[in-house]
Amino acid sequence: MAGPEHYTAEGIERVPLAEFTERAYLDYSMYVILDRALPHIGDGLKPVQRRIVYAMSELGLSAASKHKKSARTVGDVLGKFHPHGDTACYEAMVLMAQDFSYRYPLIDGQGNWGSPDDPKSFAAMRYTEARLTPYAKVLLRELGQGTVEWVPNFDGTLKEPALLPARLPNVLLNGATGIAVGMATDIPPHNLREVASACIRLLESSRTRLEELCEHIQGPDFPTEAEIITPREELLKIYASGRGSVRARARWEKEEGNVVVTALPYQVSGSRILEQIATQMRAKKLPWIEDLRDESDHENPTRLVIVPRSSRVDLERLMSHLFATTDLERTYRVNLNLIGLDGRPRVKNLKEILQEWLKFRLATVRRRLQHRLNQVLDRLHLLEGLMVAYLNLDEVIRIIRSEDEPRPVLMQRFDLTEVQADYILDTRLRQLARLEEMKIRAEQEALEKERVELEKILGSERRLKTLVRKEIQADAEEFGDDRRSLLVERPAAEAMDESELAPSEPVTVVLSEKGWVRAAKGHEIDPAGLSYKAGDAFRDAVRLRSNQPVVFLDSTGRSYSLPAHTLPSARGQGEPLTGRFSPPAGAEFVAALGGDTDSRWLLASDAGYGFVARVKDLLANKKGGKAVLTLPKGARVLGARPVTDPDTDRVVAVTSSGRMLVIPVSDLPEMARGKGNRIIAIPGKKVEAREEFVAAIAVVPEGARVKLLSGKRHLNLKAADLNAYEGERGKRGSKLPRGFQKVDGLEVIA
């Protein structure tokens, strides 16, 4: 083939498949972008919306007329201008009628047009009726005044407007959302008075900076009365770049100790909010809430009541959590992407949008004035001919009666144009008889005065701008209203963690030798007296509250953590920690500790080293835990002992050779991880050979006693007795009495 395409002898075009598919997809993409998904800067409408509004105006469905069945409108739109699905067309019509979806609705609906709880619950088009709202006049008022281009409809039998001559920047007032091919648009609605004020400011001075325009347009204005909490600096960045996001938050107030939500963010359903809160309540993630009620009615369209469990509940903190976890606070994307006057889609900043729309408006008004001027000139021309006929009525009648072709004779006799002659010939005789010179001259004078005024405006850019400014002010006064979405700076929403949400109850976490764990209610329980599986026994226990974390240590010195309230009940045997964590091969869980995240614990190895750590430094949310206690070669984890007061508590360490040393807890460092400092000395490599090691260790509060356990015997040591074993940290300590050379354990008795 000579080229990429050619025609066969039968006249069939042959194109390579790759080229055909590329061209077809590009054509489709351009159609979706320009004729379906994106609004035009001129009237702010997509084609289907424009056609619906125009078709309704052609049906005479103005704000002063009676409502007509929606099916009639949809039928006209589909049959004359928009050959697509009736469902999509009707849904576009519904959207323009919902006052909770459109800031300034274009359609006044009668019947079921959906509700904020379920916007899709509208009735079928055969049941609903509609007409245009008064605001629609902003788009249609100048339609028949030569202001816009008219294009053929889809079958070429009718003409439709390429754009509507909007008197206000509807693209900002009602906003738009749409997904095209490779691009999308998300333009939030704005307040009419604010936008009109910004237009006038820019009209008066084209050098107005964007920051100055934002003094008028302070932010979006959604149909609902929720607060916009995006800081002003962020809003300025959005309007400067054309992209960003806006956060809206529900409004609430305290009433008799309850929370009453009075306004929801845009497109948020009250029933959905209640469902989200109820889901958290069922999952026991909202113990602060006792009850939910929806008391919305006609007088109070939004009234959601949240009843706290008690008067001690911090409502501000509760609402902050709900803002973070439900649709009570919502983020809206902003993407000011629209089709400009050049017919190309582009993301524009606020100033560019207003400048381009004002350019469109000035051109529209100029066309309107020129159209009217042409009408005035044409009428003056006809009146001039009519005056000639009136002044020479007898001669005109004679020529008409006597001449076969009176038009050329009239033209020649009275120096008339063809249009004037035709107008005289088309005028009825009885009208000529009634005509009075004064009436003709009065009309001529009025039209002449109008002509002079029109030419003045058309000949002066300043006068033209003054006219546009006055019209914008008049429309703002007629259709404007107060801002609904208040701009308020609020602290960022913060979700409560599980420990805050869980009920605070005393629990005892019990760890078995085989690594099974469970939580018993209360602190009075005897952990060793619980039943255990065959071959298993008690290893360690920690008393804390259910909303606090519990930390487990394994035999390699790694720590793992869980919220205490997530552990199984002690009524059963519990569950293995290996189901929650992944410790190294061969490692065993040897200790449990926990409590307040700032509480201190002594961690030690039987090599005689240790340090004080806070619970918050031991928390490890990952399954593999984290390395905390470094073990010397051959050493083992001794466990963890609670520290009540690091300034007065003492550490008691006893070796397997019967030596005991007492040192202040303050002699040990507070660390997040490591080996720690030497507590008691053990010579040579005796720990590695397991010849000597620390057999027991305890932290003794001021005034407490210590019980030494050695086989069936025990030795009680009072605080004064412990003084005899005090020494410098890292020393060998003193020998215990005969019979207690082999210590099995230490018990601290308050």
mmCIF file of C-alpha atoms in Angstrom, residues 149-308:
data_model
loop_
_atom_site.group_PDB
_atom_site.id
_atom_site.type_symbol
_atom_site.label_atom_id
_atom_site.label_comp_id
_atom_site.label_asym_id
_atom_site.label_seq_id
_atom_site.Cartn_x
_atom_site.Cartn_y
_atom_site.Cartn_z
ATOM 1 C CA GLU A 149 -24.690 31.000 18.865
ATOM 2 C CA TRP A 150 -27.339 28.533 17.712
ATOM 3 C CA VAL A 151 -26.320 25.109 16.430
ATOM 4 C CA PRO A 152 -28.310 22.315 14.749
ATOM 5 C CA ASN A 153 -29.670 19.596 17.009
ATOM 6 C CA PHE A 154 -28.641 15.964 16.548
ATOM 7 C CA ASP A 155 -30.872 15.373 13.492
ATOM 8 C CA GLY A 156 -30.604 18.871 12.007
ATOM 9 C CA THR A 157 -34.311 19.645 12.287
ATOM 10 C CA LEU A 158 -34.076 22.198 15.100
ATOM 11 C CA LYS A 159 -31.667 24.735 16.503
ATOM 12 C CA GLU A 160 -30.386 24.723 20.089
ATOM 13 C CA PRO A 161 -28.164 27.216 21.939
ATOM 14 C CA ALA A 162 -24.480 26.304 22.106
ATOM 15 C CA LEU A 163 -24.411 28.076 25.499
ATOM 16 C CA LEU A 164 -26.906 29.854 27.718
ATOM 17 C CA PRO A 165 -26.283 33.594 28.280
ATOM 18 C CA ALA A 166 -25.639 33.384 32.019
ATOM 19 C CA ARG A 167 -25.803 36.690 33.865
ATOM 20 C CA LEU A 168 -23.770 35.252 36.782
ATOM 21 C CA PRO A 169 -20.850 32.738 36.928
ATOM 22 C CA ASN A 170 -23.053 29.702 37.523
ATOM 23 C CA VAL A 171 -20.009 27.405 37.262
ATOM 24 C CA LEU A 172 -18.885 28.693 40.673
ATOM 25 C CA LEU A 173 -22.324 29.147 42.194
ATOM 26 C CA ASN A 174 -23.565 25.568 41.723
ATOM 27 C CA GLY A 175 -20.243 23.875 41.094
ATOM 28 C CA ALA A 176 -19.855 20.662 39.111
ATOM 29 C CA THR A 177 -18.552 17.118 39.377
ATOM 30 C CA GLY A 178 -17.680 14.833 36.512
ATOM 31 C CA ILE A 179 -15.309 12.129 35.359
ATOM 32 C CA ALA A 180 -14.115 12.344 31.772
ATOM 33 C CA VAL A 181 -11.349 10.378 30.052
ATOM 34 C CA GLY A 182 -8.012 11.091 31.669
ATOM 35 C CA MET A 183 -9.398 13.989 33.680
ATOM 36 C CA ALA A 184 -12.101 14.908 36.161
ATOM 37 C CA THR A 185 -13.691 17.990 37.663
ATOM 38 C CA ASP A 186 -14.733 18.827 41.208
ATOM 39 C CA ILE A 187 -15.888 22.424 41.524
ATOM 40 C CA PRO A 188 -17.514 23.209 44.890
ATOM 41 C CA PRO A 189 -20.512 25.581 45.096
ATOM 42 C CA HIS A 190 -20.066 29.161 46.308
ATOM 43 C CA ASN A 191 -22.181 31.953 47.715
ATOM 44 C CA LEU A 192 -23.851 34.150 45.090
ATOM 45 C CA ARG A 193 -23.316 37.444 46.885
ATOM 46 C CA GLU A 194 -19.632 36.703 47.491
ATOM 47 C CA VAL A 195 -19.003 35.700 43.863
ATOM 48 C CA ALA A 196 -20.894 38.728 42.550
ATOM 49 C CA SER A 197 -18.858 40.995 44.825
ATOM 50 C CA ALA A 198 -15.599 39.453 43.563
ATOM 51 C CA CYS A 199 -16.733 39.889 39.934
ATOM 52 C CA ILE A 200 -17.451 43.568 40.532
ATOM 53 C CA ARG A 201 -14.050 44.019 42.225
ATOM 54 C CA LEU A 202 -12.269 42.429 39.275
ATOM 55 C CA LEU A 203 -14.405 44.341 36.788
ATOM 56 C CA GLU A 204 -13.419 47.623 38.375
ATOM 57 C CA SER A 205 -9.730 46.743 38.486
ATOM 58 C CA SER A 206 -8.189 44.026 36.350
ATOM 59 C CA ARG A 207 -5.045 44.238 38.502
ATOM 60 C CA THR A 208 -6.855 42.874 41.538
ATOM 61 C CA ARG A 209 -4.731 40.126 43.094
ATOM 62 C CA LEU A 210 -6.103 36.687 43.903
ATOM 63 C CA GLU A 211 -5.641 37.319 47.637
ATOM 64 C CA GLU A 212 -7.871 40.389 47.292
ATOM 65 C CA LEU A 213 -10.526 38.352 45.461
ATOM 66 C CA CYS A 214 -10.444 35.875 48.337
ATOM 67 C CA GLU A 215 -11.462 38.704 50.655
ATOM 68 C CA HIS A 216 -14.822 38.454 48.869
ATOM 69 C CA ILE A 217 -14.921 34.699 48.110
ATOM 70 C CA GLN A 218 -13.781 33.330 51.449
ATOM 71 C CA GLY A 219 -14.408 29.691 50.606
ATOM 72 C CA PRO A 220 -16.977 27.240 49.220
ATOM 73 C CA ASP A 221 -20.579 27.494 50.401
ATOM 74 C CA PHE A 222 -22.301 24.104 50.423
ATOM 75 C CA PRO A 223 -26.091 23.637 50.478
ATOM 76 C CA THR A 224 -25.894 22.292 54.043
ATOM 77 C CA GLU A 225 -24.973 24.349 57.098
ATOM 78 C CA ALA A 226 -21.948 22.326 58.190
ATOM 79 C CA GLU A 227 -18.761 24.192 59.113
ATOM 80 C CA ILE A 228 -15.811 24.478 56.741
ATOM 81 C CA ILE A 229 -12.745 23.972 58.935
ATOM 82 C CA THR A 230 -10.026 24.237 56.294
ATOM 83 C CA PRO A 231 -7.608 27.030 57.350
ATOM 84 C CA ARG A 232 -7.654 30.217 55.287
ATOM 85 C CA GLU A 233 -4.064 29.650 54.137
ATOM 86 C CA GLU A 234 -5.030 26.299 52.611
ATOM 87 C CA LEU A 235 -8.073 27.828 50.905
ATOM 88 C CA LEU A 236 -5.826 30.479 49.350
ATOM 89 C CA LYS A 237 -3.521 27.746 48.020
ATOM 90 C CA ILE A 238 -6.529 25.894 46.552
ATOM 91 C CA TYR A 239 -7.804 28.993 44.763
ATOM 92 C CA ALA A 240 -4.281 29.823 43.558
ATOM 93 C CA SER A 241 -3.587 26.367 42.096
ATOM 94 C CA GLY A 242 -7.092 25.169 41.240
ATOM 95 C CA ARG A 243 -6.506 21.931 43.153
ATOM 96 C CA GLY A 244 -6.718 20.775 46.751
ATOM 97 C CA SER A 245 -9.245 19.586 49.282
ATOM 98 C CA VAL A 246 -11.747 21.179 51.648
ATOM 99 C CA ARG A 247 -12.828 19.719 54.996
ATOM 100 C CA ALA A 248 -16.360 20.178 56.303
ATOM 101 C CA ARG A 249 -17.490 19.241 59.803
ATOM 102 C CA ALA A 250 -20.959 18.728 61.283
ATOM 103 C CA ARG A 251 -22.315 21.355 63.669
ATOM 104 C CA TRP A 252 -23.342 20.221 67.138
ATOM 105 C CA GLU A 253 -24.409 21.664 70.461
ATOM 106 C CA LYS A 254 -24.879 20.510 74.033
ATOM 107 C CA GLU A 255 -28.455 20.102 75.195
ATOM 108 C CA GLU A 256 -29.314 18.718 78.630
ATOM 109 C CA GLY A 257 -26.016 16.849 78.771
ATOM 110 C CA ASN A 258 -26.536 15.269 75.328
ATOM 111 C CA VAL A 259 -24.876 15.965 71.987
ATOM 112 C CA VAL A 260 -27.298 17.235 69.326
ATOM 113 C CA VAL A 261 -26.013 17.313 65.745
ATOM 114 C CA THR A 262 -27.880 20.048 63.866
ATOM 115 C CA ALA A 263 -26.110 20.138 60.482
ATOM 116 C CA LEU A 264 -24.285 17.485 58.469
ATOM 117 C CA PRO A 265 -21.593 17.876 55.796
ATOM 118 C CA TYR A 266 -22.624 18.059 52.146
ATOM 119 C CA GLN A 267 -23.966 14.755 50.730
ATOM 120 C CA VAL A 268 -23.764 12.996 54.104
ATOM 121 C CA SER A 269 -26.743 10.940 55.255
ATOM 122 C CA GLY A 270 -27.953 11.081 58.850
ATOM 123 C CA SER A 271 -28.875 7.401 58.783
ATOM 124 C CA ARG A 272 -25.370 6.570 57.571
ATOM 125 C CA ILE A 273 -23.870 8.499 60.504
ATOM 126 C CA LEU A 274 -26.044 6.621 63.004
ATOM 127 C CA GLU A 275 -25.085 3.333 61.368
ATOM 128 C CA GLN A 276 -21.360 4.157 61.633
ATOM 129 C CA ILE A 277 -21.667 5.083 65.320
ATOM 130 C CA ALA A 278 -23.820 2.019 66.083
ATOM 131 C CA THR A 279 -21.227 -0.240 64.422
ATOM 132 C CA GLN A 280 -18.553 1.094 66.779
ATOM 133 C CA MET A 281 -20.878 0.648 69.747
ATOM 134 C CA ARG A 282 -21.567 -2.991 68.818
ATOM 135 C CA ALA A 283 -17.812 -3.581 68.519
ATOM 136 C CA LYS A 284 -17.451 -2.116 72.064
ATOM 137 C CA LYS A 285 -15.313 0.701 70.685
ATOM 138 C CA LEU A 286 -17.545 3.472 72.059
ATOM 139 C CA PRO A 287 -18.210 2.746 75.748
ATOM 140 C CA TRP A 288 -18.830 6.467 76.302
ATOM 141 C CA ILE A 289 -22.143 6.411 74.394
ATOM 142 C CA GLU A 290 -25.323 4.953 75.865
ATOM 143 C CA ASP A 291 -27.943 5.709 73.198
ATOM 144 C CA LEU A 292 -28.547 7.200 69.730
ATOM 145 C CA ARG A 293 -31.714 8.865 68.433
ATOM 146 C CA ASP A 294 -32.771 10.440 65.173
ATOM 147 C CA GLU A 295 -35.240 13.218 66.003
ATOM 148 C CA SER A 296 -35.205 14.863 62.569
ATOM 149 C CA ASP A 297 -38.550 16.229 61.342
ATOM 150 C CA HIS A 298 -39.917 19.009 59.121
ATOM 151 C CA GLU A 299 -39.064 21.706 61.642
ATOM 152 C CA ASN A 300 -35.596 20.262 62.330
ATOM 153 C CA PRO A 301 -34.371 18.589 59.109
ATOM 154 C CA THR A 302 -31.245 17.413 60.938
ATOM 155 C CA ARG A 303 -31.386 16.502 64.617
ATOM 156 C CA LEU A 304 -29.267 13.529 65.693
ATOM 157 C CA VAL A 305 -29.085 12.999 69.460
ATOM 158 C CA ILE A 306 -26.096 11.208 71.027
ATOM 159 C CA VAL A 307 -26.625 10.306 74.695
ATOM 160 C CA PRO A 308 -23.379 9.890 76.726
#
